[in-house]
Structures are given as structure tokens and as C-alpha cells.
Coordinates of C-alpha atoms in Angstrom, one line a residue:
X1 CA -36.2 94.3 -19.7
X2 CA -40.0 94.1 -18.9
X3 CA -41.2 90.8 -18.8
X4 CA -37.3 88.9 -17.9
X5 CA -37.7 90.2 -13.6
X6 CA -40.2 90.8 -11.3
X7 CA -41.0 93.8 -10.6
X8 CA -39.3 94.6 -7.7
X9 CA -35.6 93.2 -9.2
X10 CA -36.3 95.5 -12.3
X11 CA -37.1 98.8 -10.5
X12 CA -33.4 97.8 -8.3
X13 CA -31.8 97.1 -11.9
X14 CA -33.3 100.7 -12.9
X15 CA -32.2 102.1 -9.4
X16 CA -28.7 101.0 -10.3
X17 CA -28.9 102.4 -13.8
X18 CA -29.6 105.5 -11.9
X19 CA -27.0 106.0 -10.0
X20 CA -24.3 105.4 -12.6
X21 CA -25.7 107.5 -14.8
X22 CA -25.8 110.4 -11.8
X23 CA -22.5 109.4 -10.1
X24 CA -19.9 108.2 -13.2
X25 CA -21.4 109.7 -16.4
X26 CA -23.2 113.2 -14.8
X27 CA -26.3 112.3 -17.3
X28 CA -29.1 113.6 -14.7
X29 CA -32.0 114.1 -17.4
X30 CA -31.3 109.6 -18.0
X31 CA -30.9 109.3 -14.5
X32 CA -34.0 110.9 -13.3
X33 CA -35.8 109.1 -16.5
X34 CA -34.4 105.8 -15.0
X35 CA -35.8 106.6 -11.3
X36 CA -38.9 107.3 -12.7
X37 CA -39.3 104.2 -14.2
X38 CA -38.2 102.4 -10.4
X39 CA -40.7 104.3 -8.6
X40 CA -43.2 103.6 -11.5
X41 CA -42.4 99.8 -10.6
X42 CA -42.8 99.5 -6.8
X43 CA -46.1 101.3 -7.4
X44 CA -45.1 104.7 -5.7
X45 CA -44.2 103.2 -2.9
X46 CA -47.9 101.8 -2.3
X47 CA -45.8 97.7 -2.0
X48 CA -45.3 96.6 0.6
X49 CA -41.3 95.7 1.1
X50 CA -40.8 92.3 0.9
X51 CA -37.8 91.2 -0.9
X52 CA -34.0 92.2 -0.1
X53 CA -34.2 93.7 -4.2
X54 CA -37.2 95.8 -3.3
X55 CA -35.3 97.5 0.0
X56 CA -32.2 97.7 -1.9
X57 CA -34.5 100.1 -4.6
X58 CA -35.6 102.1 -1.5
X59 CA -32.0 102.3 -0.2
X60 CA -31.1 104.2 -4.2
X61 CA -33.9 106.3 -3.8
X62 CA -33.5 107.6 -0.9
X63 CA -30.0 108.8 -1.7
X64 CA -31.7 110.1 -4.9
X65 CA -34.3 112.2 -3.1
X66 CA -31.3 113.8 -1.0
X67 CA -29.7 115.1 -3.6
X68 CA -32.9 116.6 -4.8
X69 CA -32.7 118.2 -1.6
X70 CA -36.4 116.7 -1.0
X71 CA -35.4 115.0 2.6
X72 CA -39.0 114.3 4.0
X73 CA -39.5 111.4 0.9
X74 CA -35.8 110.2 1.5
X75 CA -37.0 109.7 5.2
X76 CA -40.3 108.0 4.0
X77 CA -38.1 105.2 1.8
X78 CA -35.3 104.5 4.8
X79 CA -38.6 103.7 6.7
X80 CA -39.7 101.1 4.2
X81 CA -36.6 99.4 4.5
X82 CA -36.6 99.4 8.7
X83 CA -39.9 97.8 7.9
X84 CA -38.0 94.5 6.4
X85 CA -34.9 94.8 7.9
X86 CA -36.7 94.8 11.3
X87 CA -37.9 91.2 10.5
X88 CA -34.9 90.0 9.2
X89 CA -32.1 91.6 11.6
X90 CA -33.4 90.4 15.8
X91 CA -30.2 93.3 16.8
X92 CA -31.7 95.6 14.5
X93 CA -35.2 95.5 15.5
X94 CA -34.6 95.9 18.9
X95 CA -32.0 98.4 18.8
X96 CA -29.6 97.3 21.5
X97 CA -26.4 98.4 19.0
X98 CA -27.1 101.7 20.3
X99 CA -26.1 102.7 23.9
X100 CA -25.2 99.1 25.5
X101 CA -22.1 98.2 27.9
X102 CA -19.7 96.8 26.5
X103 CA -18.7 95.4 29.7
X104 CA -22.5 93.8 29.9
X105 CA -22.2 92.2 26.1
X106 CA -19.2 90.9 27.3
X107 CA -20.3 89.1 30.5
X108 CA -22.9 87.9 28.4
X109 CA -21.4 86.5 25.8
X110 CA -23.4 88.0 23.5
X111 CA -23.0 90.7 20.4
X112 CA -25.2 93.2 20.1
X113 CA -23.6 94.2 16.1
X114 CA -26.4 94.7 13.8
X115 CA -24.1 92.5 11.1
X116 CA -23.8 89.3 13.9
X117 CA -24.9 86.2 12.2
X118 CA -26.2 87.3 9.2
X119 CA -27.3 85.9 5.7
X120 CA -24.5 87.7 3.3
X121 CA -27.7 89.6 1.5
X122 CA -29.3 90.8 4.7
X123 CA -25.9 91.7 6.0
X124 CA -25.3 93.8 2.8
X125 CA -28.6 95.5 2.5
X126 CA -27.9 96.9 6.8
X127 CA -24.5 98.4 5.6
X128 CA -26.0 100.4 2.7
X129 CA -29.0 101.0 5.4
X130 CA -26.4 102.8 7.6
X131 CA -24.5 104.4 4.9
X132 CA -28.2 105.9 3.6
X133 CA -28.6 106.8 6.7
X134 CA -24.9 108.5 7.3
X135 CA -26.1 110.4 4.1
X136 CA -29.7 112.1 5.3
X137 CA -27.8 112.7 8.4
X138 CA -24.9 114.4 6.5
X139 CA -27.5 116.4 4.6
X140 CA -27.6 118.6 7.4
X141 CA -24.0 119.8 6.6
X142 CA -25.4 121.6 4.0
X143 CA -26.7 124.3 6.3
X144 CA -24.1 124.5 8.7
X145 CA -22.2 127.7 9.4
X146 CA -18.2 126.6 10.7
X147 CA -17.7 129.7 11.9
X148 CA -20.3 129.9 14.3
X149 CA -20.5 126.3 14.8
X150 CA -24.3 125.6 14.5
X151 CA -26.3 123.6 12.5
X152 CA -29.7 125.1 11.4
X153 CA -31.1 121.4 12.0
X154 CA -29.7 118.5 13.6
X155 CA -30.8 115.1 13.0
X156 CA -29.5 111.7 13.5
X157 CA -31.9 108.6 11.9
X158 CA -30.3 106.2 14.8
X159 CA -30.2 108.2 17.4
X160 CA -33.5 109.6 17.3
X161 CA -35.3 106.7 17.1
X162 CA -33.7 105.4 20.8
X163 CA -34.5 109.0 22.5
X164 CA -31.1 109.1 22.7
X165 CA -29.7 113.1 22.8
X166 CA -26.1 114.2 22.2
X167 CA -25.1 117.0 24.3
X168 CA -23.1 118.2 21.7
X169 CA -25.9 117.0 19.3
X170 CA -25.0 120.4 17.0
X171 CA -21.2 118.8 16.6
X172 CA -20.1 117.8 13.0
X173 CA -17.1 115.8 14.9
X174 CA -19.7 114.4 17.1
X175 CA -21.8 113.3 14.5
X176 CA -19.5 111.9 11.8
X177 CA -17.3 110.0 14.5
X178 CA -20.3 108.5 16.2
X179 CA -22.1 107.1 12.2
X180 CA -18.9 106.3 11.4
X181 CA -18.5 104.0 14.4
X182 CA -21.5 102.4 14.0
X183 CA -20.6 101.4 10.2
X184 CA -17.5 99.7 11.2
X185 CA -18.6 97.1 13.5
X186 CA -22.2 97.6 13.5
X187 CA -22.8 98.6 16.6
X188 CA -22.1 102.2 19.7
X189 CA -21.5 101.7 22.7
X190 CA -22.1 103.9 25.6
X191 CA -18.5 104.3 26.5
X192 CA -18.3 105.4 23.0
X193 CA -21.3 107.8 23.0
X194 CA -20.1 109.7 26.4
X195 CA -17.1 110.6 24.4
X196 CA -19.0 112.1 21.4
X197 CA -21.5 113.6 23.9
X198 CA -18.7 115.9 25.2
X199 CA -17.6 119.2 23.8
X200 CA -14.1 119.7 22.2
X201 CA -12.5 121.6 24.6
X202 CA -9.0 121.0 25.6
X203 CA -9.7 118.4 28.3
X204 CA -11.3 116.3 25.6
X205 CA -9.9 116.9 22.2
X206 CA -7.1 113.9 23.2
X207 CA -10.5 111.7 23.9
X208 CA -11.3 112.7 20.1
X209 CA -7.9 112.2 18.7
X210 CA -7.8 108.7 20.7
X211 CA -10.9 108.2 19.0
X212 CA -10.5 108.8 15.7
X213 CA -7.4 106.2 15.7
X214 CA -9.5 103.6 17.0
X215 CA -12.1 104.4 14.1
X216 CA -9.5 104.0 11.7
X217 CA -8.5 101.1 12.8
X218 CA -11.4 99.3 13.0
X219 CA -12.4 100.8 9.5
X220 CA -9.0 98.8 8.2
X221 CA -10.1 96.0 9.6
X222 CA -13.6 95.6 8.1
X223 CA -11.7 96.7 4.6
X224 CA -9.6 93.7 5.1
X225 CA -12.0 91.1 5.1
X226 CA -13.4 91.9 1.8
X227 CA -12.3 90.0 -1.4
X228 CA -11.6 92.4 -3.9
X229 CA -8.4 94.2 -3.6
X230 CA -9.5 97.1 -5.8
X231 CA -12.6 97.5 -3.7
X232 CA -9.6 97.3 -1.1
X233 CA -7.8 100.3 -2.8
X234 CA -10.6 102.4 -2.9
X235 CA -11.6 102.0 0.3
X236 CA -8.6 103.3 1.9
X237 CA -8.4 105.9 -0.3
X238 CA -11.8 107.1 1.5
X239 CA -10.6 106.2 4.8
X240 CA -7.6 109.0 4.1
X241 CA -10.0 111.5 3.0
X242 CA -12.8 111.1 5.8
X243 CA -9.4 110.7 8.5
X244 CA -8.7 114.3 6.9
X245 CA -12.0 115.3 7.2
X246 CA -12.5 114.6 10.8
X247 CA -8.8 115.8 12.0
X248 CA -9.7 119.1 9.9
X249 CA -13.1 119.8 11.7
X250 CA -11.9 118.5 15.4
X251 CA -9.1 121.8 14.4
X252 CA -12.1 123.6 13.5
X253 CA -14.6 123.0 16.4
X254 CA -11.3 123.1 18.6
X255 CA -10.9 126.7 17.6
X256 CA -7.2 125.7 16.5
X257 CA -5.1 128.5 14.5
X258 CA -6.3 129.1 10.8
X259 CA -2.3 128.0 9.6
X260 CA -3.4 124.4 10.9
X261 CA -6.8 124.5 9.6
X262 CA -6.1 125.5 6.2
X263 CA -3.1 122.2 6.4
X264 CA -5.4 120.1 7.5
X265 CA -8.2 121.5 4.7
X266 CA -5.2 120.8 2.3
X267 CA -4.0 117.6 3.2
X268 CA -8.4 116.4 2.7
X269 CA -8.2 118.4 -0.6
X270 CA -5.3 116.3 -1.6
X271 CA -6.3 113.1 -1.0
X272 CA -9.9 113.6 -2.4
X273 CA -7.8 114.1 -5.7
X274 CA -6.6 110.7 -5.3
X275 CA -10.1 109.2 -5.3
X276 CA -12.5 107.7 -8.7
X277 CA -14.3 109.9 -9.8
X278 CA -17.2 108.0 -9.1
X279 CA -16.9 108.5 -5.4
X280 CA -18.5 111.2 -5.1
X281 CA -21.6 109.4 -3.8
X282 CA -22.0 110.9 -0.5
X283 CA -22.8 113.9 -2.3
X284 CA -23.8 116.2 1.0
X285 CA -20.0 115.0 2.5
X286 CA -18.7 116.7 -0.9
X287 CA -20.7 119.3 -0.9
X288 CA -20.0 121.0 2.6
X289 CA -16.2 120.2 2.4
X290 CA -15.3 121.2 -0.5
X291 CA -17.3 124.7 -0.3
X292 CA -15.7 124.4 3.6
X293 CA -12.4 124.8 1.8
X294 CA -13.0 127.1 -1.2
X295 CA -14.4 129.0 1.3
X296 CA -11.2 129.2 4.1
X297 CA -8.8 129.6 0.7
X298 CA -10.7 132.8 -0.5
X299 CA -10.5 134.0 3.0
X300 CA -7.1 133.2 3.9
X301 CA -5.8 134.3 0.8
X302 CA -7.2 138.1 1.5
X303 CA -5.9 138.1 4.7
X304 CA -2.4 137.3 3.7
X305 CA -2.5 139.7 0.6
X306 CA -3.7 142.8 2.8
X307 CA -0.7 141.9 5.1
X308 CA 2.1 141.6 2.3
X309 CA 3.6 145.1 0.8
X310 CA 6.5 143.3 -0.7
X311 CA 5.9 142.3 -4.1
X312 CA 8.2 139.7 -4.1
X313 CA 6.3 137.8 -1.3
X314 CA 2.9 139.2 -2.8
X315 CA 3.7 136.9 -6.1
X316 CA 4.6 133.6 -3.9
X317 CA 1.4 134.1 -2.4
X318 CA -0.4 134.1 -5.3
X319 CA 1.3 131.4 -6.9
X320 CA 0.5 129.3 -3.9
X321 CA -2.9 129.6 -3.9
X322 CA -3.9 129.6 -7.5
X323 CA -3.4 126.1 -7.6
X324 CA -5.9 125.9 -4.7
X325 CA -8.2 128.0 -6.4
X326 CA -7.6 125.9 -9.3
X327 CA -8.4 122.5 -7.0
X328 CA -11.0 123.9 -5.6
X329 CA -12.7 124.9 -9.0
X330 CA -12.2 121.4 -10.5
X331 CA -13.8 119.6 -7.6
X332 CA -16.7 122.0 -7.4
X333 CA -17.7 122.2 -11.1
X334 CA -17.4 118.2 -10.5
X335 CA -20.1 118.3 -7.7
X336 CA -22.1 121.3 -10.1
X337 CA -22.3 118.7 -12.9
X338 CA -23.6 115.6 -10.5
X339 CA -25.5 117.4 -8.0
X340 CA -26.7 121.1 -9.1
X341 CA -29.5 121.6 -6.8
X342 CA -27.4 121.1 -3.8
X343 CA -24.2 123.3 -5.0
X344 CA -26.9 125.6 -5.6
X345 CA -26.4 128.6 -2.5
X346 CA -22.9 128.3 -2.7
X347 CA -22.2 128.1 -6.5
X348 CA -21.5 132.2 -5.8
X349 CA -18.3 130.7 -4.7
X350 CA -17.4 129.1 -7.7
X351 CA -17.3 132.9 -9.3
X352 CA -15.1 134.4 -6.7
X353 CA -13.0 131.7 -7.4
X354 CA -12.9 132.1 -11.3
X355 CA -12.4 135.6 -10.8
X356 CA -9.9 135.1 -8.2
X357 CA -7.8 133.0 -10.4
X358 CA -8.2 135.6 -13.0
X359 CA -6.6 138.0 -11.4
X360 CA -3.6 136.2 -10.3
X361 CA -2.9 135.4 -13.8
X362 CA -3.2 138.5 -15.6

């Protein structure tokens, strides 16, 4: 292809190639060949980011990096790409999407959305800015410990950059509502941010529920003004399984019984079987749920079993949750075969599962 695009189209073309080949096919030793061969192009990052191609290659390669686990370079490409969307996008550059009044923007008559009255290129290249920078966020997920609630490291590329501090910074809810707001219309409000800001107790866990609706609702919205219907599809398909995500951990973080957890865990499990596999993008997302639930089936499942002396209850028990187990394995070994390095300190979970299964079926 050398010789047909510039430079910085090529390395996007090879940044693309990439991502198929890590996301669709699993072929990491081609993918890893093909990022190579990107970075090679924009002169390790020496360029200077001047084209929407050359951000767009930054955008890949950060989400790369993350699944390498290597954060600190991820971080170093999202900044290239601030760099040109800063001179491009006036709301982005001067960051009033974060924290304004709504009631203000109103009597204004203004909109502070960081996709107002954009080029369709520039307006593209902020979403997949904000989803890159939903990912790094999410990576964080990675070392979070639901029982306890705590997050070894909490960081938030928008936020931070504003001075702007969550109370309940260490919240998954908190965190996951509040990017997820922000990539349906562009913009958080400070109405919005007061909500996330509080901890789930229950005085506010109706503020969350009342939340979430409205999240989903404007997600629907920015799905509907899209072309493609099978894009369409898709996209609701993710909606169902981040709406399941989100009800799951508010029941988590809520302290709610584990009988609801685990149904909520199930319902998320279910409709992430109803997704391409190519989804499975937002690789730290699937990586913390999906050990979040092999996890609460192992335990649940020994808890029941210690409690059960009938054996004709004992065997419904295990019926029912060897086809967890058996979901569970299949989605893991899915996310083992995309993203090992990440799966990496819980892969132990994959054996207790295997054995798990094995026993039930002996």
C-alpha cells in the first residue's frame, strides 16, 4: 500500500487492520505486526497531529496500548488527539460540556455539546475521542474489588482535566453513568454531576434508577438518527447489556440481596450472548463483568450446595448452574483469546470453572 496514501491515512488503514484482526479474527501476532507498522508511520509519535486520519490512528492506538495493559502510552496518544481536536472543536477546547447549568445554556441560548455544529469528520473523531476515553477510564475496573467496593485507582480523563472531584469518585455506577452521559449528547451538566457525586444509599438509589432511564433514553435517541439499521441493531443490543450492567452494579454498590444480584448478573450474561462477536471492543468492560459474574456463580453456587442435604434439590442446583458455568466459560475463553494479558490474574477462574463443571457432570 506504500506509495497509494500519505502517511498518516496508511498508518489509520493499518490501525484499522489492527483492530479487526484483534477484535473479529483473535489473530494478535498480525495485529500487533499491523500496529507496528502504524506507529512505524506517524514516526513514533514524533508528528505532529494534523489531519482527522492521523488522530483517528492515535484514537486505535490508544485502545491498543490498554489492552496491553501499558496505560501511561494509551494516555500519551489521547493527548495527541486533544491537541487537534482542541483547534477544531471551540466546546471542546474550553471545556464548558463539563459542569455548566443547564438552566444558564438555556437562558443563553446557547449549547455547550461538544458535537454542536460540527463538520461530520470532526464530529466522528470527538465520539471515538470519548469512547477512548470511556475505555482508559474503564481500565480501572480491572483492579476493582466489588466486595469491598474500592478501586485501587480512580481516574476519569474528563473529569480530571476540569479539577472537577466526585465524592463518590471510587463509584463504578458513578463513573459509568456519568461517561456514559456525556457520550449521548456530548455534554454533563451540574445537575447531572450532583447526582453521580452522591453515594447509593437508600435516599438516592431512586435518583440513580431515575437516572439511568434518562440515559437510556437519550442513548435511543442518538441511535435513531443514524442511517444504518444494522448499526441500529447493534447498538441496542449494547444498550441492553450496559442497562444490565449498570442496574446489576447500582444492586451491587446498594448492598442489595445476592438473589437479585446474581438476576441481574444473569439477565447482563444473557444479553451479552445476544451481541457480534466482534463487540467485544471495550475489552476492560468485558473483562471485569464477566469475571464479576463467574466469580458471584462459583460463590453462590457453594453457598447453595453447603445448604442443600436433599439430593433431589442438590441435582436441580447443579443443573442450573452448569449452564452458567458453561456461559461463563465460553465468554471468558472469548476474552482469553482477544485480550490474554488482561484476563491474565483472573484466568485462575477459568479453572475453577472447568473443574466446577466437571464435577457436575460426572
Amino acid at each position: 500500500m506504500e506509495g497509494k496514501y500519505e502517511n498518516d491515512v496508511l498508518a489509520l488503514l493499518y490501525s484499522i487492520h489492527a483492530m479487526v484482526c484483534q477484535v473479529v479474527t483473535g489473530q494478535i501476532e498480525q495485529c500487533d505486526d499491523a500496529f507496528k507498522k502504524a506507529i512505524i508511520l506517524m514516526d513514533e509519535f514524533s508528528c505532529s497531529c494534523k489531519s482527522v486520519a492521523c488522530a483517528g490512528c492515535f484514537c486505535f492506538i490508544s485502545i491498543h496500548f490498554l489492552t496491553k495493559g501499558n496505560s501511561e502510552f494509551a494516555r500519551k496518544c489521547l493527548g495527541r488527539v486533544d491537541e487537534f481536536l482542541c483547534l477544531r472543536n471551540e466546546n471542546y477546547r474550553t471545556g464548558q460540556y463539563i459542569g455548566y447549568n443547564m438552566q444558564l445554556e438555556t437562558e443563553l441560548n446557547t449549547n455547550y455539546s461538544i458535537y454542536f455544529d460540527l463538520p461530520e469528520d470532526i464530529l466522528h473523531l470527538t465520539k471515538f475521542r470519548i469512547i477512548c476515553g470511556i475505555a482508559f477510564d474503564d481500565h480501572s475496573l480491572l483492579c476493582y474489588d466489588y466486595n469491598n467496593h474500592k478501586l485501587s485507582y480512580s481516574s476519569n480523563l474528563f473529569f480530571e482535566k476540569f479539577g472537577i472531584q466526585f465524592y463518590n469518585q471510587k463509584s463504578l455506577v458513578s463513573k459509568l453513568l456519568s461517561n456514559m452521559y456525556l457520550y449521548s449528547i456530548g455534554k454533563l451538566p451540574c445537575e447531572i454531576i450532583r447526582i453521580v457525586s452522591q453515594p447509593l444509599t437508600k435516599e438516592s438509589v431512586l435518583l440513580y434508577t431515575t437516572l439511568l432511564e434518562v440515559l437510556k433514553n437519550n442513548l435511543a435517541s442518538h441511535d435513531n438518527n443514524l442511517m444504518n439499521n444494522e448499526i441500529k441493531i447493534q447498538l441496542m443490543k449494547m444498550q441492553n447489556v450496559f442497562a444490565s450492567l449498570s442496574n446489576a452494579l447500582i444492586l451491587i454498590e446498594y448492598g442489595e440481596s445476592d438473589e437479585s444480584i446474581e438476576e441481574a448478573i444473569n439477565t447482563c450474561i444473557n444479553n451479552h450472548f445476544a451481541l457480534p462477536d466482534y463487540s467485544f471492543h471495550i475489552s476492560s468492560i468485558n473483562v471485569y463483568f464477566l469475571t464479576l459474574a463467574a466469580s458471584i456463580h462459583i460463590s453462590q453456587y457453594r453457598r447453595k450446595i453447603e445448604k442443600i442435604s436433599n439430593f433431589i434439590d442438590l441435582g436441580i442446583i447443579r443443573q442450573h448452574y452448569v449452564s452458567y458455568f458453561e456461559k461463563d466459560i465460553f465468554l471468558l475463553n472469548n476474552v482469553l483469546k482477544k485480550y490474554p494479558i488482561l484476563l491474565k490474574p483472573k484466568q485462575h477462574l477459568l479453572e475453577e470453572l472447568e473443574t466446577l463443571k466437571m464435577q457436575i457432570l460426572m
